Amino acid sequence: MREIIFDTETTGLDPQRGDRMVEIGCIEMVNRVLTGNTFHAYFNPERDMPAEAEAVHGLSAAFLADKPKFAERAAELIEFIGDSPMIAHNAGFDFGFLNAELAICSMEAVCRSRMVDTVALARTRHPGAKLSLDALCTRYGIDRSHRTKHGALLDAELLSQVYVELRGGRQIGLELAADQREEIVTVATVRTDRVFRPARPHEASETELAAHAEFIKTLKAPLWSTEAP
């Protein structure tokens, strides 16, 4: 099964109020294994960069000034994601910005039925726990020491590891092994080709008892004897 893990960086929180996407990072995963195929791009938002947004991701208006506009790479992005399910952390936010950019280009929106939200998965798996990407990385022992600021491709890479853990992680293989062991045991208990053998007699014969008695007579003051030495 092919899935796309993705993340976006933006100028703010609301595309309906003029905020724009400035970065997207997408990672391809097949059967929960990274393939190495990615799509990553920065975009010129054609507007200023608020200081509070720049503090989060470090992308300044000057850095983005010579980057392509979203429309210039939109077709390439859509080709990469294809019709695969798309996984994001707080996915409604990222889908909102992606579809807002597609609307500006007069392109068809990505259907939200393809959306998989890792926040919702984490809330089900760990009710009451902290659900940020940082918190989940800590919970699952995922190294994020190189993450000093938010970055779309970096965050997608971290999220891909979190997603695998939320879906069962390495325990998937253990569960399969357990199922296989159970199947082997079941097969062994229903075998009908074994030859029945009656129990062997364990009582000593008269000859063996007499030989034992003669042997006991040769012992000097055995511990079980009631006679004094």
PDB file of C-alpha atoms in Angstrom, residues 30-123:
ATOM      1  CA  VAL A  30       4.998   1.584   0.683  1.00  0.00           C
ATOM      2  CA  ASN A  31       3.743  -1.029   3.139  1.00  0.00           C
ATOM      3  CA  ARG A  32       4.928   1.223   5.989  1.00  0.00           C
ATOM      4  CA  VAL A  33       8.491   1.263   4.625  1.00  0.00           C
ATOM      5  CA  LEU A  34      10.147   4.452   3.313  1.00  0.00           C
ATOM      6  CA  THR A  35      11.099   4.157  -0.352  1.00  0.00           C
ATOM      7  CA  GLY A  36      13.438   7.152  -0.465  1.00  0.00           C
ATOM      8  CA  ASN A  37      11.197   9.026  -2.916  1.00  0.00           C
ATOM      9  CA  THR A  38      10.341  12.556  -1.791  1.00  0.00           C
ATOM     10  CA  PHE A  39       8.921  15.818  -3.043  1.00  0.00           C
ATOM     11  CA  HIS A  40      10.167  19.010  -1.407  1.00  0.00           C
ATOM     12  CA  ALA A  41       9.681  22.617  -2.451  1.00  0.00           C
ATOM     13  CA  TYR A  42       9.792  26.188  -1.149  1.00  0.00           C
ATOM     14  CA  PHE A  43       7.340  28.722  -2.569  1.00  0.00           C
ATOM     15  CA  ASN A  44       7.307  32.468  -2.944  1.00  0.00           C
ATOM     16  CA  PRO A  45       4.112  33.475  -1.070  1.00  0.00           C
ATOM     17  CA  GLU A  46       3.857  36.824  -2.871  1.00  0.00           C
ATOM     18  CA  ARG A  47       3.359  38.575   0.433  1.00  0.00           C
ATOM     19  CA  ASP A  48       5.265  39.491   3.604  1.00  0.00           C
ATOM     20  CA  MET A  49       6.376  36.991   6.250  1.00  0.00           C
ATOM     21  CA  PRO A  50       5.022  37.758   9.740  1.00  0.00           C
ATOM     22  CA  ALA A  51       7.716  37.692  12.429  1.00  0.00           C
ATOM     23  CA  GLU A  52       5.846  35.110  14.523  1.00  0.00           C
ATOM     24  CA  ALA A  53       5.691  32.690  11.562  1.00  0.00           C
ATOM     25  CA  GLU A  54       9.349  33.209  10.698  1.00  0.00           C
ATOM     26  CA  ALA A  55      10.241  32.453  14.313  1.00  0.00           C
ATOM     27  CA  VAL A  56       8.644  29.021  13.922  1.00  0.00           C
ATOM     28  CA  HIS A  57      10.183  27.872  10.631  1.00  0.00           C
ATOM     29  CA  GLY A  58      12.981  30.353   9.961  1.00  0.00           C
ATOM     30  CA  LEU A  59      11.882  31.110   6.385  1.00  0.00           C
ATOM     31  CA  SER A  60      12.231  34.811   5.668  1.00  0.00           C
ATOM     32  CA  ALA A  61      10.666  36.808   2.853  1.00  0.00           C
ATOM     33  CA  ALA A  62      14.175  37.430   1.492  1.00  0.00           C
ATOM     34  CA  PHE A  63      14.923  33.683   1.373  1.00  0.00           C
ATOM     35  CA  LEU A  64      11.650  32.945  -0.413  1.00  0.00           C
ATOM     36  CA  ALA A  65      11.836  35.855  -2.862  1.00  0.00           C
ATOM     37  CA  ASP A  66      13.552  33.867  -5.628  1.00  0.00           C
ATOM     38  CA  LYS A  67      11.625  30.642  -5.054  1.00  0.00           C
ATOM     39  CA  PRO A  68       8.952  29.483  -7.546  1.00  0.00           C
ATOM     40  CA  LYS A  69       5.315  30.292  -7.006  1.00  0.00           C
ATOM     41  CA  PHE A  70       3.103  27.365  -6.014  1.00  0.00           C
ATOM     42  CA  ALA A  71       1.463  27.301  -9.445  1.00  0.00           C
ATOM     43  CA  GLU A  72       4.827  26.613 -11.088  1.00  0.00           C
ATOM     44  CA  ARG A  73       5.226  23.282  -9.287  1.00  0.00           C
ATOM     45  CA  ALA A  74       1.615  22.344  -8.593  1.00  0.00           C
ATOM     46  CA  ALA A  75       1.352  19.796 -11.426  1.00  0.00           C
ATOM     47  CA  GLU A  76       4.575  18.101 -10.294  1.00  0.00           C
ATOM     48  CA  LEU A  77       3.260  17.901  -6.734  1.00  0.00           C
ATOM     49  CA  ILE A  78      -0.085  16.427  -7.788  1.00  0.00           C
ATOM     50  CA  GLU A  79       1.675  13.845  -9.933  1.00  0.00           C
ATOM     51  CA  PHE A  80       3.859  12.814  -6.985  1.00  0.00           C
ATOM     52  CA  ILE A  81       1.042  12.353  -4.502  1.00  0.00           C
ATOM     53  CA  GLY A  82      -1.151  10.534  -7.035  1.00  0.00           C
ATOM     54  CA  ASP A  83      -4.260   9.031  -5.462  1.00  0.00           C
ATOM     55  CA  SER A  84      -2.523   7.744  -2.327  1.00  0.00           C
ATOM     56  CA  PRO A  85      -3.750   8.328   1.241  1.00  0.00           C
ATOM     57  CA  MET A  86      -2.065  11.392   2.748  1.00  0.00           C
ATOM     58  CA  ILE A  87      -0.908  11.428   6.360  1.00  0.00           C
ATOM     59  CA  ALA A  88      -0.217  14.618   8.297  1.00  0.00           C
ATOM     60  CA  HIS A  89      -0.115  15.786  11.902  1.00  0.00           C
ATOM     61  CA  ASN A  90      -3.220  17.889  12.487  1.00  0.00           C
ATOM     62  CA  ALA A  91      -4.030  17.040   8.886  1.00  0.00           C
ATOM     63  CA  GLY A  92      -6.972  19.426   8.544  1.00  0.00           C
ATOM     64  CA  PHE A  93      -4.554  22.364   8.747  1.00  0.00           C
ATOM     65  CA  ASP A  94      -2.257  21.047   6.000  1.00  0.00           C
ATOM     66  CA  PHE A  95      -5.145  19.964   3.760  1.00  0.00           C
ATOM     67  CA  GLY A  96      -6.695  23.407   4.175  1.00  0.00           C
ATOM     68  CA  PHE A  97      -3.583  25.162   2.906  1.00  0.00           C
ATOM     69  CA  LEU A  98      -2.898  22.636   0.136  1.00  0.00           C
ATOM     70  CA  ASN A  99      -6.417  22.945  -1.248  1.00  0.00           C
ATOM     71  CA  ALA A 100      -6.394  26.720  -0.896  1.00  0.00           C
ATOM     72  CA  GLU A 101      -3.269  26.867  -3.061  1.00  0.00           C
ATOM     73  CA  LEU A 102      -4.815  24.507  -5.600  1.00  0.00           C
ATOM     74  CA  ALA A 103      -7.920  26.698  -5.718  1.00  0.00           C
ATOM     75  CA  ILE A 104      -5.777  29.743  -6.518  1.00  0.00           C
ATOM     76  CA  CYS A 105      -4.423  27.767  -9.488  1.00  0.00           C
ATOM     77  CA  SER A 106      -7.948  26.722 -10.496  1.00  0.00           C
ATOM     78  CA  MET A 107      -6.985  23.098  -9.878  1.00  0.00           C
ATOM     79  CA  GLU A 108      -9.099  20.348  -8.321  1.00  0.00           C
ATOM     80  CA  ALA A 109      -8.884  19.987  -4.550  1.00  0.00           C
ATOM     81  CA  VAL A 110      -7.442  16.890  -2.906  1.00  0.00           C
ATOM     82  CA  CYS A 111     -10.372  14.939  -1.460  1.00  0.00           C
ATOM     83  CA  ARG A 112     -10.391  14.898   2.318  1.00  0.00           C
ATOM     84  CA  SER A 113     -11.461  11.253   2.277  1.00  0.00           C
ATOM     85  CA  ARG A 114      -7.766  10.543   1.649  1.00  0.00           C
ATOM     86  CA  MET A 115      -6.769  12.377   4.816  1.00  0.00           C
ATOM     87  CA  VAL A 116      -5.211  10.489   7.741  1.00  0.00           C
ATOM     88  CA  ASP A 117      -4.651  12.612  10.863  1.00  0.00           C
ATOM     89  CA  THR A 118      -1.937  11.337  13.204  1.00  0.00           C
ATOM     90  CA  VAL A 119      -3.258  13.582  15.998  1.00  0.00           C
ATOM     91  CA  ALA A 120      -6.529  11.631  15.891  1.00  0.00           C
ATOM     92  CA  LEU A 121      -4.632   8.331  15.814  1.00  0.00           C
ATOM     93  CA  ALA A 122      -2.508   9.385  18.789  1.00  0.00           C
ATOM     94  CA  ARG A 123      -5.544  10.596  20.739  1.00  0.00           C
TER      95      ARG A 123
END
